[in-house]
Short mmCIF file of C-alpha atoms in Angstrom, two decimals:
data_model
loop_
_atom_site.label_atom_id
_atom_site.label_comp_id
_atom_site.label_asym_id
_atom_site.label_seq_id
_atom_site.Cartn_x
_atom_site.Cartn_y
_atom_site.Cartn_z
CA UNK A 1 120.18 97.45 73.47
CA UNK A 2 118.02 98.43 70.40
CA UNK A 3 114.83 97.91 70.26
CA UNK A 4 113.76 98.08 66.36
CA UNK A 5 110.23 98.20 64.31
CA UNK A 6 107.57 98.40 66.96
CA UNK A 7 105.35 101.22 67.92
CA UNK A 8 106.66 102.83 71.19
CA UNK A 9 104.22 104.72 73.32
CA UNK A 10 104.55 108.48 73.89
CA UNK A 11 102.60 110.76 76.11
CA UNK A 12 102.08 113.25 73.55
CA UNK A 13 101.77 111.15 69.66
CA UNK A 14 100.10 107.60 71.49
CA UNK A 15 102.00 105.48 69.27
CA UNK A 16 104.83 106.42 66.84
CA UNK A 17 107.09 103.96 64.78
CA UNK A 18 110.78 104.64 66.35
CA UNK A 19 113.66 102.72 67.58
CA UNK A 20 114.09 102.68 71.15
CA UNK A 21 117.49 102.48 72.74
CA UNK A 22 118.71 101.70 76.04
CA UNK A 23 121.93 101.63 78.17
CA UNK A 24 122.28 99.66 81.57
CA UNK A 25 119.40 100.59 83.36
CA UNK A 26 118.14 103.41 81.28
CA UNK A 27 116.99 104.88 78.61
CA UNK A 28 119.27 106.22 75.81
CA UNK A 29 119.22 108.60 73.05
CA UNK A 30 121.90 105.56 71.87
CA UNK A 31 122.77 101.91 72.49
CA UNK A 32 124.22 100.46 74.76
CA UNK A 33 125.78 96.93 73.40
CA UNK A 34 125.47 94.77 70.72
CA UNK A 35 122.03 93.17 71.38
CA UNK A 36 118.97 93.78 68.97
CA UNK A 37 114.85 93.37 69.81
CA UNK A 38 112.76 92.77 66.89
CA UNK A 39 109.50 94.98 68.20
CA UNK A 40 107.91 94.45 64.47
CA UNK A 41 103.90 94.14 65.15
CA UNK A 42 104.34 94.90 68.43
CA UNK A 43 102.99 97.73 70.96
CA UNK A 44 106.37 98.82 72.91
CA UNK A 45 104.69 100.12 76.68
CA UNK A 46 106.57 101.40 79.79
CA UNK A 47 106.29 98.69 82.58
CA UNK A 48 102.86 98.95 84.13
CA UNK A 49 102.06 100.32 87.69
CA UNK A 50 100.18 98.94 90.46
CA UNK A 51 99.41 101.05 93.27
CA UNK A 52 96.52 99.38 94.39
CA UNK A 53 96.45 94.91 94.77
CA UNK A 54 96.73 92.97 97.99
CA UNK A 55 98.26 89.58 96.74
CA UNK A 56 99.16 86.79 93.84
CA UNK A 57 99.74 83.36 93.88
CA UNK A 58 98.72 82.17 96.72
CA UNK A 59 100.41 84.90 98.91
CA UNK A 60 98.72 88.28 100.84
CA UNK A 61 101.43 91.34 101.16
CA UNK A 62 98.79 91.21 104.19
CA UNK A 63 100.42 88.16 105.67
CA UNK A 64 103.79 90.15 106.23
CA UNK A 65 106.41 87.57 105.42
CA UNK A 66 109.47 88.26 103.20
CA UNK A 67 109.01 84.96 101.53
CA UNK A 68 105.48 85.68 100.15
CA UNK A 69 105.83 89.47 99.22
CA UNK A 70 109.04 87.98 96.94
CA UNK A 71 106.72 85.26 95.52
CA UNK A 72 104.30 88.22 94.74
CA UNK A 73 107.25 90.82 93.26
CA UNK A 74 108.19 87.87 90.91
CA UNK A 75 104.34 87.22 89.46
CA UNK A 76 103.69 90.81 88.93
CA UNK A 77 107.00 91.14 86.88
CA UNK A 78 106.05 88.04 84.65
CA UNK A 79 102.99 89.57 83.80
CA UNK A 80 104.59 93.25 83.11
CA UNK A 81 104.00 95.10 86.00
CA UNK A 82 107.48 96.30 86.87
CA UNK A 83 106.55 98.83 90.03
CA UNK A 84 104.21 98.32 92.67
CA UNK A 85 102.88 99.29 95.68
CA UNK A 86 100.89 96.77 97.31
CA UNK A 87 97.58 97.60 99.62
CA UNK A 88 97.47 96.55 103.04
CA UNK A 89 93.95 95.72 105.02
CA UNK A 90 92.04 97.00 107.52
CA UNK A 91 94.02 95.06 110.50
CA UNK A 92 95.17 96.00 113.92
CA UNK A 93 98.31 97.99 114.25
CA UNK A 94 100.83 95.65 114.97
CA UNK A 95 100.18 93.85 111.73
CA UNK A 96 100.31 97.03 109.98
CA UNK A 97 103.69 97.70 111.53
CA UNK A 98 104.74 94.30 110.55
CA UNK A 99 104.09 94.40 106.78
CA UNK A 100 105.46 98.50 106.54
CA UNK A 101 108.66 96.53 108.06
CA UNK A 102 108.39 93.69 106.14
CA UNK A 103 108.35 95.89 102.94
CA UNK A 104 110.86 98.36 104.08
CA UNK A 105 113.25 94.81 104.75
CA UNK A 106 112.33 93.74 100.84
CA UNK A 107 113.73 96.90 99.94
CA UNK A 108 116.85 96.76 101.59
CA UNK A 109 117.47 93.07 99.95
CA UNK A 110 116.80 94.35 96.39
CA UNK A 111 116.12 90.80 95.69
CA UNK A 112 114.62 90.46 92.31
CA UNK A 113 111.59 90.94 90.93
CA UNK A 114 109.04 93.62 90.63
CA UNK A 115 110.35 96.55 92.55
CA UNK A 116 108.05 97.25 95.49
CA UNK A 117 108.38 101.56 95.42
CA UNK A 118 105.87 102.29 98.50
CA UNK A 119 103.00 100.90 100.84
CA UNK A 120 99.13 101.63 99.98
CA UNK A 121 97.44 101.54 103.49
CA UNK A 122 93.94 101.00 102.28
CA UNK A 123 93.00 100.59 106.19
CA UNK A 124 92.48 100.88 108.61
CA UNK A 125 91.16 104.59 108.42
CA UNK A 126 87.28 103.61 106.94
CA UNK A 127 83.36 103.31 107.32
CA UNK A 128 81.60 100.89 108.59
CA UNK A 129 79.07 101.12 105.92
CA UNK A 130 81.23 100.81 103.09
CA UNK A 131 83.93 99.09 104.54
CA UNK A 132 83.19 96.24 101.96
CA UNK A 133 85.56 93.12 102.53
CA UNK A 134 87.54 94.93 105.07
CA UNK A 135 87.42 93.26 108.69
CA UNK A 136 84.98 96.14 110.48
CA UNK A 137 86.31 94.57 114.04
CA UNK A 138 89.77 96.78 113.02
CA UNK A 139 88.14 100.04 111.85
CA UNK A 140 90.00 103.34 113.57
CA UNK A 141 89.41 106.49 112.82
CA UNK A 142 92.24 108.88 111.33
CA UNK A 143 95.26 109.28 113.32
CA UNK A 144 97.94 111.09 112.29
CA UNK A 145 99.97 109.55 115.37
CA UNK A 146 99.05 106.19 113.87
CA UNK A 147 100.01 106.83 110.27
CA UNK A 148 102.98 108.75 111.56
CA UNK A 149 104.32 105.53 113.39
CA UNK A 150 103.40 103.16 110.26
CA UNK A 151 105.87 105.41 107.51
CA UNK A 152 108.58 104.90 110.44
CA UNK A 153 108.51 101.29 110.12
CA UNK A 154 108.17 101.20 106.73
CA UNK A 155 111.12 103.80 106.34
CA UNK A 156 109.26 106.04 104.20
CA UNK A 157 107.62 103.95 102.39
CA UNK A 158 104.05 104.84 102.94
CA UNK A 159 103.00 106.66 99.95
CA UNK A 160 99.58 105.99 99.33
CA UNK A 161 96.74 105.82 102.46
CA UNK A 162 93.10 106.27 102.12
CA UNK A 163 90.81 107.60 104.61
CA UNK A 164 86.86 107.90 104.30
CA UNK A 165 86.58 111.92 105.12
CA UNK A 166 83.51 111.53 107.23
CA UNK A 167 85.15 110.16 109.45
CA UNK A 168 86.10 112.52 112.65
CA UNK A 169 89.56 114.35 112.07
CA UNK A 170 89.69 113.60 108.80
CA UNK A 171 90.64 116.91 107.33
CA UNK A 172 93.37 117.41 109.77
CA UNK A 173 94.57 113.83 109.15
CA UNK A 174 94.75 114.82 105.34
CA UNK A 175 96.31 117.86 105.95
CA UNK A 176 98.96 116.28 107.75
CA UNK A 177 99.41 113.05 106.01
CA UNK A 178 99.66 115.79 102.70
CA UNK A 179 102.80 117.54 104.75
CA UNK A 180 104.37 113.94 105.40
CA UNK A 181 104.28 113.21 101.41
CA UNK A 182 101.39 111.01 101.57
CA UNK A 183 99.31 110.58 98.61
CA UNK A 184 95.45 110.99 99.97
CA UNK A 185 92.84 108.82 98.42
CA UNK A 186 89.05 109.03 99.51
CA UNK A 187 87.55 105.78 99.28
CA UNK A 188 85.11 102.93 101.01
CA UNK A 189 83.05 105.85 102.14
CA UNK A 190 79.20 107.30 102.47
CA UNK A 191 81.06 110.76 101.95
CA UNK A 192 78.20 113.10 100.23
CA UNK A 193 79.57 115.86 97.61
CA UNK A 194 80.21 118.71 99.76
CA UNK A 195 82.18 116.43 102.10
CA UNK A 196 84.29 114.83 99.37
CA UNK A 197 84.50 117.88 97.94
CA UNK A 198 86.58 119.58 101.32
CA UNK A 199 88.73 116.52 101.59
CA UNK A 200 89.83 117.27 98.13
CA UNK A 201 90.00 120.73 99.01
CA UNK A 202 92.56 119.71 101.87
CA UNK A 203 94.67 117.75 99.78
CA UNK A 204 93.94 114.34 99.09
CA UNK A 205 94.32 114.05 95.39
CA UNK A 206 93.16 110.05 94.55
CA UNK A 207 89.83 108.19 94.48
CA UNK A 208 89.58 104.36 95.90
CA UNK A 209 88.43 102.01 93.04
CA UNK A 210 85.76 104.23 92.06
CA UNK A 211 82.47 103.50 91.74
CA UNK A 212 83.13 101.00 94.50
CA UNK A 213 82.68 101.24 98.06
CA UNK A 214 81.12 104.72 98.05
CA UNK A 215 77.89 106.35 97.33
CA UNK A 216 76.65 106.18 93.81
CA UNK A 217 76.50 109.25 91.16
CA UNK A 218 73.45 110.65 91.25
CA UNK A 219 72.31 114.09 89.52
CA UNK A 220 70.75 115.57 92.85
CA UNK A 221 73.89 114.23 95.23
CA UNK A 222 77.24 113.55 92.70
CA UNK A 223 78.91 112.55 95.83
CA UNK A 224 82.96 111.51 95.85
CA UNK A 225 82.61 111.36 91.95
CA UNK A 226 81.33 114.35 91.59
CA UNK A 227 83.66 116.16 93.68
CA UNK A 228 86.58 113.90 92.26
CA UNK A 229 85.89 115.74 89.00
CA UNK A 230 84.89 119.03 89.72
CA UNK A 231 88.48 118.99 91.76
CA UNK A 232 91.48 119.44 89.11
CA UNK A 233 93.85 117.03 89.20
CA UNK A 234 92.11 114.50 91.42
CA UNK A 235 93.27 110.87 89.93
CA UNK A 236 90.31 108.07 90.40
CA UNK A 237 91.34 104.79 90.40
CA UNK A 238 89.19 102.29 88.60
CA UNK A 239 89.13 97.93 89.02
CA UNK A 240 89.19 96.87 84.86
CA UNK A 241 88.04 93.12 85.93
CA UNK A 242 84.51 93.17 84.28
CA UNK A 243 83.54 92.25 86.98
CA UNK A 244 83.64 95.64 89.55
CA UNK A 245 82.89 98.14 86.67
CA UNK A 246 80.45 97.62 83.96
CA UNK A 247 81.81 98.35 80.65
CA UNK A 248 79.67 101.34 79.94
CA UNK A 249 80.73 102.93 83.18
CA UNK A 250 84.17 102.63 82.36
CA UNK A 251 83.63 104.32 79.12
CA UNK A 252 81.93 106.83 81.24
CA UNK A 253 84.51 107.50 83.90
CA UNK A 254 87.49 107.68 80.66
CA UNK A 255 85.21 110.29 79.28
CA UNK A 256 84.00 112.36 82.28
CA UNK A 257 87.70 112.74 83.77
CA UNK A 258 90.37 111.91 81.12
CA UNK A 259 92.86 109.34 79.87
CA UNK A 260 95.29 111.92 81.71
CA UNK A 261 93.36 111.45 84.65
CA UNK A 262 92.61 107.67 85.10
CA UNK A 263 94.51 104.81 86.95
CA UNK A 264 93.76 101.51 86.35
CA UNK A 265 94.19 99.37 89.26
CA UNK A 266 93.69 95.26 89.39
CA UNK A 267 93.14 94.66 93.74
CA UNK A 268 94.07 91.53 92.98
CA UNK A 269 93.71 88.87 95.91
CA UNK A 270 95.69 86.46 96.60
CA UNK A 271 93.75 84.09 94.26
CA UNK A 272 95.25 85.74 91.18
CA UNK A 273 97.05 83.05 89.00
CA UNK A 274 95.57 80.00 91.55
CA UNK A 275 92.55 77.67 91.33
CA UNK A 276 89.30 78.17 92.10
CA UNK A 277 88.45 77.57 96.13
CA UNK A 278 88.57 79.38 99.23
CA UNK A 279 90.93 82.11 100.53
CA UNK A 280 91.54 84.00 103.67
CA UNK A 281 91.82 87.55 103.54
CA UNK A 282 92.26 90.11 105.67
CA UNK A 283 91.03 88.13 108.71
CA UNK A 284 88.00 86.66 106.79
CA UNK A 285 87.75 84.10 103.98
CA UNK A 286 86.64 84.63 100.24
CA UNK A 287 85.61 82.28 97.65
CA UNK A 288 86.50 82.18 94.00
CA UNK A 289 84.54 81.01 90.98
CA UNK A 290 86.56 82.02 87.55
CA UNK A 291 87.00 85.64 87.59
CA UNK A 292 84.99 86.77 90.55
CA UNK A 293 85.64 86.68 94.36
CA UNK A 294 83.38 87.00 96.96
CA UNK A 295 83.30 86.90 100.49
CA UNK A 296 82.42 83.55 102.00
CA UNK A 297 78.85 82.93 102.11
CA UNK A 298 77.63 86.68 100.98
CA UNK A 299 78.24 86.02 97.31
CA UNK A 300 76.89 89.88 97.23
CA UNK A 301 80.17 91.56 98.70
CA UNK A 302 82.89 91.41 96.09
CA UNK A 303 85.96 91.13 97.75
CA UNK A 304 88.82 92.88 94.86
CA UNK A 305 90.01 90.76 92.07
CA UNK A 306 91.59 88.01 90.75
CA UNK A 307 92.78 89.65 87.46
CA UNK A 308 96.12 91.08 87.11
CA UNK A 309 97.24 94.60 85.57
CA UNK A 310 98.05 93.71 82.36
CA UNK A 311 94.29 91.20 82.44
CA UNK A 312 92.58 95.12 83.26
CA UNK A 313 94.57 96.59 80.98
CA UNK A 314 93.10 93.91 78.30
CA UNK A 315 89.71 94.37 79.46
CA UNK A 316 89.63 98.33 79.33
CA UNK A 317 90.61 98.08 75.55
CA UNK A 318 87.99 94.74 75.08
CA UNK A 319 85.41 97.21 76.80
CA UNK A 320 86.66 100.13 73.94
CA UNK A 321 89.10 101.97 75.80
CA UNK A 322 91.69 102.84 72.87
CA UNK A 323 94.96 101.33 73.89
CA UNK A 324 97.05 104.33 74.31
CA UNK A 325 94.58 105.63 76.87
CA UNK A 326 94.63 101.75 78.67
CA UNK A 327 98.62 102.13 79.13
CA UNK A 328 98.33 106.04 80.21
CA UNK A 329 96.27 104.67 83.11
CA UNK A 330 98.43 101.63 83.80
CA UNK A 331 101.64 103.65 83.67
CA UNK A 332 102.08 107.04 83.83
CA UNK A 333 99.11 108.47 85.74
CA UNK A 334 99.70 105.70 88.62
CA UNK A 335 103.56 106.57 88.53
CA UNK A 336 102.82 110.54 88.65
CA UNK A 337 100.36 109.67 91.85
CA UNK A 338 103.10 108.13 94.28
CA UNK A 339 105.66 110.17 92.79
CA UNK A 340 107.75 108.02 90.88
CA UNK A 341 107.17 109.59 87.45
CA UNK A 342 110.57 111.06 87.42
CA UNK A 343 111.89 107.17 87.01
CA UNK A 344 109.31 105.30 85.50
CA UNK A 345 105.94 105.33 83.74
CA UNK A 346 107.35 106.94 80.28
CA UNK A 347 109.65 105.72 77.87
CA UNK A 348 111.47 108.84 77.88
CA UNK A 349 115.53 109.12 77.91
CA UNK A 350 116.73 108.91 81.13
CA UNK A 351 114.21 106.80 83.00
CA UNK A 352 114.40 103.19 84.11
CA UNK A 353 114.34 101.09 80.81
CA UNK A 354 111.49 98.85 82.22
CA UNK A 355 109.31 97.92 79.59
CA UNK A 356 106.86 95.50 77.51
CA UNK A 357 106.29 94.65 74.22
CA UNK A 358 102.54 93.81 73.74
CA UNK A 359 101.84 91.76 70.34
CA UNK A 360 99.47 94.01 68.68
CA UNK A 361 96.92 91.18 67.93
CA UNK A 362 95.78 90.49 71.13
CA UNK A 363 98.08 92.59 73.49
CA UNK A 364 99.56 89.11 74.87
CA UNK A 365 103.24 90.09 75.79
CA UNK A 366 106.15 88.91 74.01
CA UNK A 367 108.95 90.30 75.99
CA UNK A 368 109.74 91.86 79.01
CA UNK A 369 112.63 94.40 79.55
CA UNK A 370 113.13 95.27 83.39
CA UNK A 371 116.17 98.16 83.90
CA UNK A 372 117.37 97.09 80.94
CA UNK A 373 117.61 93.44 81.31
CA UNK A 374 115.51 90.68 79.48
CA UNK A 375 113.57 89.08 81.76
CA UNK A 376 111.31 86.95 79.45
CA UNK A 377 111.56 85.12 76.02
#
């Protein structure tokens, strides 16, 4: 395939004007085939990167059933997101054991759609006083015995957990979850800066939707996001929604830490891409009014979003985030973090040829290239 006249993102130029070839499933320094993609006014991107959302259309990766995380692998691929790695809750361990099977099952099937390339265990290893929408009744400290029986079910596929590193045996847990090839986020935590700061220190190497669920920064206490910076190569996530972040703030956290640093993340809800109304999730039930989701009956605890990647994307470039740094942060970065770079999150030769063509206008997509097949007109 050749794709002809659009401006193709690269790590090091942004955007330059260049044909882009591919052959099968990859990349090419020359076609493969006869057929041609007229890119002309568009933005050519890698296939975004999710490693943070809990659900779509009406299903919760939560809910560990095989027919619901295929309904969700199948959304995110319509709207561009061609790798993800879905967030379980706070729930007891049998559930947990359930959906790390469930996933490692949808892997085995290869059955279309999105590919799902790890598990995030947001839970159950929190605090109570940040634990935001997560169900406090399932709360557990860290356990490395735990996490060490949830990768075996999943069959590896636990790449992302996050811990709050308050919390007793943290560090160990880190350490240890580090040696399994665990990517360590701190998140929904009251962790101060010196605390953060030794988690980091340890190993863990990712921020939870920053901003969010932790302790504010503040010039006498910085806190996880001071620590987060002051730690090189610490990757903070951030929710795009406009509703989590204010706009200002997320011109604030591109500039303090880097395009090269950022992940965009959606933590969508089930409710993404349905009607307003009411949701479970995660043992309790949210309610959703346009673009914002709250827990039922405390309209003050946001409960993650209802906007897709490619919607945050959108909004990180409507709140003046220049769109090469938007797709760094929805590609790259988030594929470097779980350790998938090596396949996907560039547009160099030799990796996956998963990809989007954004209409430069208004960054709506025109087509949709998944290991080198069209998957949308």
């Amino acid at each position: 395939m050749r794709i002809t006249g659009g401006q193709v993102f690269d790590l090091e130029q942004g955007f330059a004007p260049r044909d882009l070839y591919t052959e099968g499933a990859l990349i090419s320094s020359a076609a493969g085939g006869e057929t041609v993609l007229d890119a002309s006014g568009c933005y050519v991107i890698p296939g975004l990167v999710d490693v943070h959302f809990h659900g779509a259309v009406g299903e919760d990766f939560s809910d560990a059933t095989a027919e619901g995380l295929q309904k969700i692998a199948d959304y995110e691929l319509s709207q561009g997101v061609t790798y993800i790695c879905p967030a379980g809750m706070t729930l007891p361990e049998d559930q947990l054991t359930a959906i790390c099977k469930t996933t490692a099952a949808h892997r085995k099937q290869n059955s279309g759609g999105a590919e799902v390339v790890g598990v995030h265990l947001e839970g159950p290893f929190l605090c109570e006083a940040k634990k935001g929408a997560q169900n406090g009744a399932f709360l557990h400290d860290p356990d490395v015995p735990m996490l060490k029986r949830l990768q075996e079910a999943a069959e590896g596929l636990v790449k992302l957990v996050t811990v709050a590193p308050e919390q007793p045996g943290s560090i160990a847990f880190i350490q240890a979850a580090v040696e399994m090839g665990v990517t360590v986020s701190v998140g929904h935590t009251v962790a101060n800066y010196d605390t953060a700061r030794a988690a980091f220190e340890a190993g863990a190497s990712h921020a939870t939707h920053l901003f969010n669920a932790m302790p504010p920064f503040v010039h006498r206490d910085p806190g996880v996001i001071g620590a987060a910076f002051d730690v090189p190569g610490v990757q903070p996530e951030l929710i795009c929604d406009g509703i989590h972040v204010h706009g200002s703030a997320v011109r604030a956290a591109f500039r303090l830490f880097g395009a090269k640093r950022m992940i965009l993340i959606s933590d969508s809800l089930r409710a993404t891409g349905m009607p307003d109304g009411e949701y479970p999730f995660g043992g309790q039930m949210i309610e959703v009014h346009g673009n914002r989701a709250t827990i039922l009956h405390h309209p003050e605890t946001l409960a993650g979003s209802v906007t897709s990647l490619m919607g945050c994307l959108r909004q990180a470039v409507a709140f003046g985030i220049p769109v090469a740094d938007a797709v760094w942060a929805s590609t790259y970065n988030p594929a470097q973090s779980i350790g998938i770079d090596h396949r996907a999150g560039t547009l160099d030769v030799g990796k996956e040829a998963s990809l989007v063509l954004l209409n430069q206008n208004d960054l709506s997509i025109r087509k949709i290239v998944f290991k080198g097949e069209i998957v949308s007109a």
